[in-house]
Structures are given as structure tokens and as C-alpha cells.
Coordinates of C-alpha atoms in Angstrom, one line a residue:
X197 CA -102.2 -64.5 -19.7
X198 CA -99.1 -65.6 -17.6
X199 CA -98.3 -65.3 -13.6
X200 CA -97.6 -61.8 -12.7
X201 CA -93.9 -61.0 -12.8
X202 CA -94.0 -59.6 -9.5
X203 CA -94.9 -63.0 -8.0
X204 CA -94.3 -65.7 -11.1
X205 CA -90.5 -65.8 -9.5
X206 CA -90.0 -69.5 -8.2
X207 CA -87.9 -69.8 -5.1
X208 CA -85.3 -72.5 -5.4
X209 CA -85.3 -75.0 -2.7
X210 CA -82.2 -77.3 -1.2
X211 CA -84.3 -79.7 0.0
X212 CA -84.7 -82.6 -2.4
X213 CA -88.8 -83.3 -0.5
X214 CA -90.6 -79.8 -1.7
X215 CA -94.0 -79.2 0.0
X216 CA -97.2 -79.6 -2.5
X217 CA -98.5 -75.7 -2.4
X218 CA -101.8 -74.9 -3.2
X219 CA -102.4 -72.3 -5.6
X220 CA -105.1 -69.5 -5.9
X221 CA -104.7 -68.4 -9.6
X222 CA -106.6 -65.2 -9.7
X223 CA -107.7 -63.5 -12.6
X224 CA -109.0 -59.8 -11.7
X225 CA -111.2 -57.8 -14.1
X226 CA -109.1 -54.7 -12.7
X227 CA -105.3 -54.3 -13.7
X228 CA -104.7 -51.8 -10.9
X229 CA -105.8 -51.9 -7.8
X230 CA -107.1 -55.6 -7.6
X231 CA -103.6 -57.0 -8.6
X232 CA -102.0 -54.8 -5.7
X233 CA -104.6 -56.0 -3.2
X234 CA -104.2 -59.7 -3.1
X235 CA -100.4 -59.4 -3.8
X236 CA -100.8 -58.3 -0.2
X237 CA -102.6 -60.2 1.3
X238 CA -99.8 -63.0 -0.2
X239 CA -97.1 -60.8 1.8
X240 CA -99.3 -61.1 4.8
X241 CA -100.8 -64.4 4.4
X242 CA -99.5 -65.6 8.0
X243 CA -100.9 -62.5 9.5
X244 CA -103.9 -63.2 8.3
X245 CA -104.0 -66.8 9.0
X246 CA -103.6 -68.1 5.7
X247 CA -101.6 -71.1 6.1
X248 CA -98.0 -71.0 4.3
X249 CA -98.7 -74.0 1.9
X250 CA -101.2 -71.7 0.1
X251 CA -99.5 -69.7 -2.4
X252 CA -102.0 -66.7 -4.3
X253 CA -100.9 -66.5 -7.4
X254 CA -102.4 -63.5 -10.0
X255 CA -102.3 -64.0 -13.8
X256 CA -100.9 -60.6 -15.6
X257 CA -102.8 -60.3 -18.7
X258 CA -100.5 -60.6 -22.4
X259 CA -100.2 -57.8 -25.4
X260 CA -103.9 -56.8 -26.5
X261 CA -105.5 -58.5 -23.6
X262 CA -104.9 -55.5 -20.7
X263 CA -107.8 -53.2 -21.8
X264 CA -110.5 -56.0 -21.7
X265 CA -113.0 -55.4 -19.2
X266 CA -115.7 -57.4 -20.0
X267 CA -115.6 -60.6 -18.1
X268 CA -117.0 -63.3 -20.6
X269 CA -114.3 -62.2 -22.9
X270 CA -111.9 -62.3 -20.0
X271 CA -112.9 -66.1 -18.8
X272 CA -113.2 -67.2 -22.3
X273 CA -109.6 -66.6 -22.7
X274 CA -108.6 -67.7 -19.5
X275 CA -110.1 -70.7 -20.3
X276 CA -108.2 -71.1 -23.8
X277 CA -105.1 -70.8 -21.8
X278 CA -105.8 -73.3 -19.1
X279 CA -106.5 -75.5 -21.7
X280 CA -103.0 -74.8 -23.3
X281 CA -100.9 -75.3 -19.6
X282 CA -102.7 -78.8 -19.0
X283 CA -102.4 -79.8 -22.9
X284 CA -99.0 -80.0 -25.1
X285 CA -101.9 -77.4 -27.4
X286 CA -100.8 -73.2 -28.1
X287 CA -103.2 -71.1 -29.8
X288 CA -102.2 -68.6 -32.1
X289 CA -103.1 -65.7 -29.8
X290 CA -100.9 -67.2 -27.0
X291 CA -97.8 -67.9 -29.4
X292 CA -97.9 -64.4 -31.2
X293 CA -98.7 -62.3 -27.6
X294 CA -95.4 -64.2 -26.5
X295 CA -93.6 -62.3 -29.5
X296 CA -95.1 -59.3 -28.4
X297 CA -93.9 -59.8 -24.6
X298 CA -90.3 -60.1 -26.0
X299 CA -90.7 -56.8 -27.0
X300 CA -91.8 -55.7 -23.4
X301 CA -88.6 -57.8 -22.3
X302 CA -86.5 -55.9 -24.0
X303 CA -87.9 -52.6 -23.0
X304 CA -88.4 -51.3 -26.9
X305 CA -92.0 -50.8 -26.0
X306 CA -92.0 -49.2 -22.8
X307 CA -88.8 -46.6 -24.6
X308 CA -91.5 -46.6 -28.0
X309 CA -94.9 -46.7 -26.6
X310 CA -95.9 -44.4 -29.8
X311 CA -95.0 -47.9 -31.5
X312 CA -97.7 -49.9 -29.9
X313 CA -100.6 -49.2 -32.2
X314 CA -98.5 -50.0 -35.3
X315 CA -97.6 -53.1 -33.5
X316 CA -101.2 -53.5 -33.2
X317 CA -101.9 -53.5 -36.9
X318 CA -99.2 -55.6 -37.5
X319 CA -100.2 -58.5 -36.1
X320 CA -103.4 -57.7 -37.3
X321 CA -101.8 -58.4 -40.8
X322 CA -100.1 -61.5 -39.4
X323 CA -103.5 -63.0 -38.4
X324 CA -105.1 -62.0 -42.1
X325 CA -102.4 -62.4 -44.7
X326 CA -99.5 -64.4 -43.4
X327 CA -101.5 -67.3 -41.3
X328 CA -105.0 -67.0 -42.2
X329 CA -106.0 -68.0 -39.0
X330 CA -108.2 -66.6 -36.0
X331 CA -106.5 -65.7 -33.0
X332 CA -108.1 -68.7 -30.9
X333 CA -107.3 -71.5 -33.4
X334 CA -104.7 -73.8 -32.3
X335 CA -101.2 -73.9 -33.3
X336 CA -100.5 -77.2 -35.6
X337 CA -96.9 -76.7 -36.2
X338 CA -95.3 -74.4 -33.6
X339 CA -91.6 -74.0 -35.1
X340 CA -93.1 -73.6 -38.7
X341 CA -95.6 -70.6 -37.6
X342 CA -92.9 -69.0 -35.6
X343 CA -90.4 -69.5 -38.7
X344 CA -92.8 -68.0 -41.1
X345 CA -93.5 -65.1 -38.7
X346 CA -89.8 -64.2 -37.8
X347 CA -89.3 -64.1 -42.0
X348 CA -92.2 -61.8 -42.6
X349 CA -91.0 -59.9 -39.6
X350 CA -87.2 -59.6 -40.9
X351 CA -88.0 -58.0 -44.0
X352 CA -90.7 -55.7 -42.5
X353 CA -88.9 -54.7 -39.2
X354 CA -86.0 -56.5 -38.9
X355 CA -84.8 -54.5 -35.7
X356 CA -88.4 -56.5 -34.0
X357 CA -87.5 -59.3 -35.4
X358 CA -83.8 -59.9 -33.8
X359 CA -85.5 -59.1 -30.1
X360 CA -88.5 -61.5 -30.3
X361 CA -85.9 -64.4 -31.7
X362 CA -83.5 -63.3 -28.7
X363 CA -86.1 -63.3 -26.4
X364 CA -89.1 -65.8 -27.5
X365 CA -88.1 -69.1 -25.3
X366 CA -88.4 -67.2 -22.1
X367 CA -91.8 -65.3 -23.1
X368 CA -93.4 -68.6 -24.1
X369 CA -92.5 -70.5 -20.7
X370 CA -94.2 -67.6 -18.8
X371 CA -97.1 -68.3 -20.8
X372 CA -97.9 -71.4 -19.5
X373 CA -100.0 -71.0 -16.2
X374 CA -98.6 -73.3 -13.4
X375 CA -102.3 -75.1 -12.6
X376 CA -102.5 -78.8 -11.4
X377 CA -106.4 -79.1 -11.4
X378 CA -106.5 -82.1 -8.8
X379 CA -105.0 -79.5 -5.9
X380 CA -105.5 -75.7 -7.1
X381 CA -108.0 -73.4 -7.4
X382 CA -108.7 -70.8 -10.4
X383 CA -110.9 -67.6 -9.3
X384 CA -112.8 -65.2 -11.4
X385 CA -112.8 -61.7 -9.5
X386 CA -114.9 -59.3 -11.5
X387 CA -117.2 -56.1 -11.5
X388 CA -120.8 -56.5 -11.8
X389 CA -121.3 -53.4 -14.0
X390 CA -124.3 -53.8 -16.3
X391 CA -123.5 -51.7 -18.5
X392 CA -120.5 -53.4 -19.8
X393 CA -122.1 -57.0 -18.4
X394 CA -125.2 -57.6 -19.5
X395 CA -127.7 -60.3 -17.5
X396 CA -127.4 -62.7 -20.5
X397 CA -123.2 -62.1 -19.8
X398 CA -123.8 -62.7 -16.5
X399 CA -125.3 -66.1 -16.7
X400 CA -122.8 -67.5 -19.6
X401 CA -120.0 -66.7 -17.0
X402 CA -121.5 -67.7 -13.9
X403 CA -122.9 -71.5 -15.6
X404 CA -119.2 -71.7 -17.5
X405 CA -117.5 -71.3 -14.2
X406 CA -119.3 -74.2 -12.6
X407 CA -119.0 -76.2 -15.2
X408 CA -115.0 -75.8 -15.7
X409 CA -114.8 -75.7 -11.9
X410 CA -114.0 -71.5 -12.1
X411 CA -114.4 -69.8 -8.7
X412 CA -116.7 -66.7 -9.6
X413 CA -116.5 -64.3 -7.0
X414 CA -118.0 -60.1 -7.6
X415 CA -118.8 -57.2 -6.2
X416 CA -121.5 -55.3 -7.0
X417 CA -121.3 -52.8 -8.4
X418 CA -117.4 -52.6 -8.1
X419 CA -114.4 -54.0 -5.9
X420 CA -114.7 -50.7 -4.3
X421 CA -117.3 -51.4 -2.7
X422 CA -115.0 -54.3 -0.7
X423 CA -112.5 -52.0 0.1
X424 CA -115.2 -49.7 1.6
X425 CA -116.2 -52.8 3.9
X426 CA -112.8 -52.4 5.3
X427 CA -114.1 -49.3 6.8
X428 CA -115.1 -49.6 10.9
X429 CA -118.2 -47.4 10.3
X430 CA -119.5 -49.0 7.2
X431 CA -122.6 -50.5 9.4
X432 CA -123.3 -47.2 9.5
X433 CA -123.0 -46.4 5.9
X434 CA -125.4 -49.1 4.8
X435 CA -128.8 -47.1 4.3
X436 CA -127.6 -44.4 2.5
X437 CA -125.5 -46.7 0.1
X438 CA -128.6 -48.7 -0.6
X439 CA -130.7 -45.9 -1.2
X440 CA -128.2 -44.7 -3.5
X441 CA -127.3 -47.6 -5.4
X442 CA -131.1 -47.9 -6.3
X443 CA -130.7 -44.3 -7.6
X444 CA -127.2 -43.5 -9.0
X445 CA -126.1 -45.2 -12.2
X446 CA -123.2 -47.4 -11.8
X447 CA -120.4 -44.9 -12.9
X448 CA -121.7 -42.3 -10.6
X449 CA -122.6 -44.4 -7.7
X450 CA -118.6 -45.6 -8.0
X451 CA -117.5 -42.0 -8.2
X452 CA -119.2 -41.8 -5.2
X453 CA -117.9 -44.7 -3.2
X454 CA -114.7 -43.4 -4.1
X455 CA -115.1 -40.1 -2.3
X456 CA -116.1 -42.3 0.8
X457 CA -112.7 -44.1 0.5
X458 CA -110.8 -41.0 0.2
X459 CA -112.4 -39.7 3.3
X460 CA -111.8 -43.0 5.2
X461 CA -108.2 -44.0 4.1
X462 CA -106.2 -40.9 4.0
X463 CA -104.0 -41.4 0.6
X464 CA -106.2 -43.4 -1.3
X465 CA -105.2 -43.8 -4.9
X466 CA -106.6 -46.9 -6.8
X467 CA -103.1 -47.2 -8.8
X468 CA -101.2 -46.5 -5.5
X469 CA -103.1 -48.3 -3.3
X470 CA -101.6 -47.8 0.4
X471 CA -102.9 -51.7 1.6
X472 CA -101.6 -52.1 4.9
X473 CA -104.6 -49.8 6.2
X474 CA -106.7 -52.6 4.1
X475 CA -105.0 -55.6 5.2
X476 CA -105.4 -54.9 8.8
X477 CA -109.2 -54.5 8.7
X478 CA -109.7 -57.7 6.5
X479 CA -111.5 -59.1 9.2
X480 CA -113.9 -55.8 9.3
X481 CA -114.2 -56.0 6.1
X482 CA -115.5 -60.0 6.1
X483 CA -117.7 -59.2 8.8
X484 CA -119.0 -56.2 7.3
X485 CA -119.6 -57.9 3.6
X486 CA -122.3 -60.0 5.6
X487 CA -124.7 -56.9 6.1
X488 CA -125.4 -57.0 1.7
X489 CA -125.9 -60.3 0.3
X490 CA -122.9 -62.5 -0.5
X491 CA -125.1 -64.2 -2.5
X492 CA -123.8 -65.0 -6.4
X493 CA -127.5 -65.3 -7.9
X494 CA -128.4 -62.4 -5.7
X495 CA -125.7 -60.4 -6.6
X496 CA -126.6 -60.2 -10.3
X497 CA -128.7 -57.4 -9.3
X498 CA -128.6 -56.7 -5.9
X499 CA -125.5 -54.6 -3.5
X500 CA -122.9 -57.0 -2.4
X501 CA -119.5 -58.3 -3.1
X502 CA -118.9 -62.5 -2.1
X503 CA -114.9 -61.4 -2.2
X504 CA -114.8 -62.3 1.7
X505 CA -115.7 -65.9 1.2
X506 CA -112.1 -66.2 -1.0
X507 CA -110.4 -65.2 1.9
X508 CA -112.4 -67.4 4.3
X509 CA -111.6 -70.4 2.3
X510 CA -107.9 -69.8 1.8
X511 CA -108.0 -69.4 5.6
X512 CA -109.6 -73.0 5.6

């Protein structure tokens, strides 16, 4: 996991006295239409009275980690990286998803995107038969692994291997998530689907959050059911989307919240999102959440999203 690239670009400042900025590090169970949300809400932040020192700052997930959609998996590893950016410690996961991102650097996998389940086995033979090591253990000697690597890689595919050596300093640096845990804040945005989050799941993430000071917020069943609260006449939508969450299963009863957002935002498109219609009625949106529960015990089962409470606090 590393910033996003989209807002992991540091401003230089003149000024020898830099302000202390308090960062939102959010980590979203979506990879489309969460990400473009909150980046604007950051572009709007003064708009929405957000005050300037607070900077909302989205983690892009590494190689092998962008299809995971279940969120213990996705906090455990957020929490194995947080560890790393507050620690001189890299796991093997983090230092080999680096070699991959060279790759992505270079554009050879977006040009060879047939390549990427061969890359995929690859590693898979790195982890086995070069290291012998699980993906979570930590690196003991960084320069040695990366040396042994780069040799199995230049006789096997020596063209990989010249782009990750070109390119592996910057990928590792954007590992590293920027987090000073005296002033900033890391959120958990997720899904409350139960049929890819079990109860059991549920619990394990919401206890481990507490205890590593993790902001847990959900939506239930989706985060489409927050942009929905965006709507003016979502009051008058609650009934029927009670009714129906009791009697749709989760997949369906999305489908269907869906339909009510194509109906109410002309355009939608969950990988186009069109957010200034959304960023304009956050404060609907807030005020509407309040008619489900906001509840994070009660929204293990229940309708409900507690997403408004993140933007009330960054408000302050």
C-alpha cells in the first residue's frame, strides 16, 4: 500500500516554518469510486469547511493487493505496513510489490497486461524456491534479498530485471506511508457485505481497529447507500429501502440502489463518478445518514453507513 499517486505529490514550500498538517490516511475497500469521492472532497475541503491544515490522504493499494475485498485481509495488511513506515522493518511482501510497481513505472505492464499472471507466478516462485519465506515475514537483510532476486531475475527475464534495478529506489520510498501517530488519523472505509464479511470478520476488524487506534467507519450494505443519502428525497426513500433490505440479498438490493442513483444523478457511473453533484449535497447527505443508524455495533446488521461522522470530524 502507498499514497495514491494522484495526491502522494508533496508541494515544495519556500518558507523555512512549514505548518504541521493533519493527515486522514484512508484506506477504502473500493478501488473506484471510493478513491474518487474523498479525492474531492480534498479539492473542496474549504468549501466544505474542512480547515486547510487537514490534508486526506488515500492509500493506493500495491501489485496483488487491488482485487482484495475482504476487509480483515485488507486491515491486516494495512497494519503490516504501518508498522513498516514507523519502524526501520520491510516485509517481504512490501519489498517485492515495490519490484513489481517498477514495472508499473515503466509502463511494461500497462503495454503487456497479458504478462501480469506470469508475473504472478513468478513471484510466487520467488516466495517458494528462492527466499523460502512467507510474504508477511520481515526482511533481515534488505540489499542481500534484493541482490539475490535481481540475479534470479537476470537469468530468467533479464529485460524485468534492468527496469526494477532502474526504477526500485523510487518504488520503495512510495511505500512507506507518511503517518506520525501522535497527530494523524488512519480510517478503515469498508462494505458491510456478509457474504464476503462474515460476523466473526466483523468483530476481528472492528476490536483490532480500537486496539491499533484504526478509525472503522461502514456502510451497510455498501458505500452506495451514502451516495444515495446525498439525494434531497431520500427521507422519502427510507420505507421502501428498509423493507427491501430485509428482503433483497445484498448483491440485488445494491443492484437496486444503483438504479436509484442513476435516476437521481443523471450520469452516474461508479468508475466515472461525476462528484460535484455529490460534494454539494454533503451536508444532505450528513443529515440524511441520521434517519438509519450510524451506529458501528448496530450496523453489523442493521441499514446504515457512519461515513458522515468522518466528514464531521475532519470539519472539527
Amino acid at each position: 500500500m502507498r499514497e495514491s499517486k494522484s495526491f502522494g505529490k508533496r508541494k515544495r514550500e519556500d518558507s523555512p516554518q512549514r505548518e504541521v498538517n493533519i493527515k486522514y490516511i484512508l484506506l477504502t475497500e473500493g478501488t473506484e469510486t471510493e478513491p474518487q469521492y474523498f479525492e474531492a472532497v480534498e479539492e473542496n475541503k474549504i468549501q466544505l469547511g474542512i480547515p486547510p491544515i487537514i490534508k486526506i490522504l488515500p492509500l493506493t493499494r500495491s501489485y496483488g493487493e487491488d482485487c482484495w475485498s475482504n476487509p480483515k485481509k485488507i486491515l491486516d495488511r494495512l497494519l503490516l505496513n504501518i508498522e513498516e513506515s514507523t519502524s526501520d522493518k520491510i516485509s517481504y511482501s512490501t519489498l517485492l510489490n515495490a519490484m513489481i510497481e517498477c514495472l508499473y513505472y515503466s509502463e511494461y505492464l500497462s503495454k503487456h497486461k497479458e504478462k501480469i499472471p506470469e508475473i504472478s507466478r513468478l513471484l510466487e516462485r520467488i516466495y517458494r524456491d528462492i527466499l523460502k519465506v512467507s510474504p508477511d515475514d520481515f526482511v533481515e537483510d534488505k540489499e542481500a534479498t534484493v541482490t539475490k532476486v535481481t540475479e534470479f531475475l537476470a537469468k530468467e527475464k533479464p529485460r524485468i530485471c534492468e527496469l526494477i534495478i532502474k526504477n526500485i529506489g523510487d518504488a520503495l520510498n512510495e511505500q512507506s506511508i507518511p503517518y506520525a501517530p501522535e497527530i494523524d488519523k488512519i480510517c478503515l472505509i469498508v462494505d458491510r457485505d456478509p457474504m464476503s464479511f462474515t460476523c466473526s470478520q466483523f468483530d476481528y476488524v472492528k476490536d483490532t481497529c480500537i486496539a491499533n487506534n484504526v478509525q472503522f467507519y461502514i456502510s451497510n450494505p455498501g458505500f452506495e447507500l451514502w451516495l444515495l443519502m446525498h439525494c434531497n428525497n431520500f427521507a422519502g426513500m427510507k420505507e421502501d429501502l428498509a423493507a427491501k433490505f430485509s428482503s433483497m440479498q445484498p448483491p440485488e438490493f445494491i443492484d437496486h440502489i444503483e438504479t436509484l442513483l442513476k435516476q437521481e444523478f443523471s450520469g452516474y457511473n461508479k468508475s466515472k463518478l461525476k462528484t460535484q453533484p455529490f460534494i454539494q449535497a454533503i451536508d444532505t447527505a450528513i443529515a440524511n445518514e441520521k434517519l438509519f443508524t450510524e451506529n458501528i455495533d448496530a450496523l453489523k446488521n442493521d441499514i446504515g453507513s457512519n461515513v458522515g461522522l468522518l466528514i464531521q470530524e475532519m470539519r472539527g
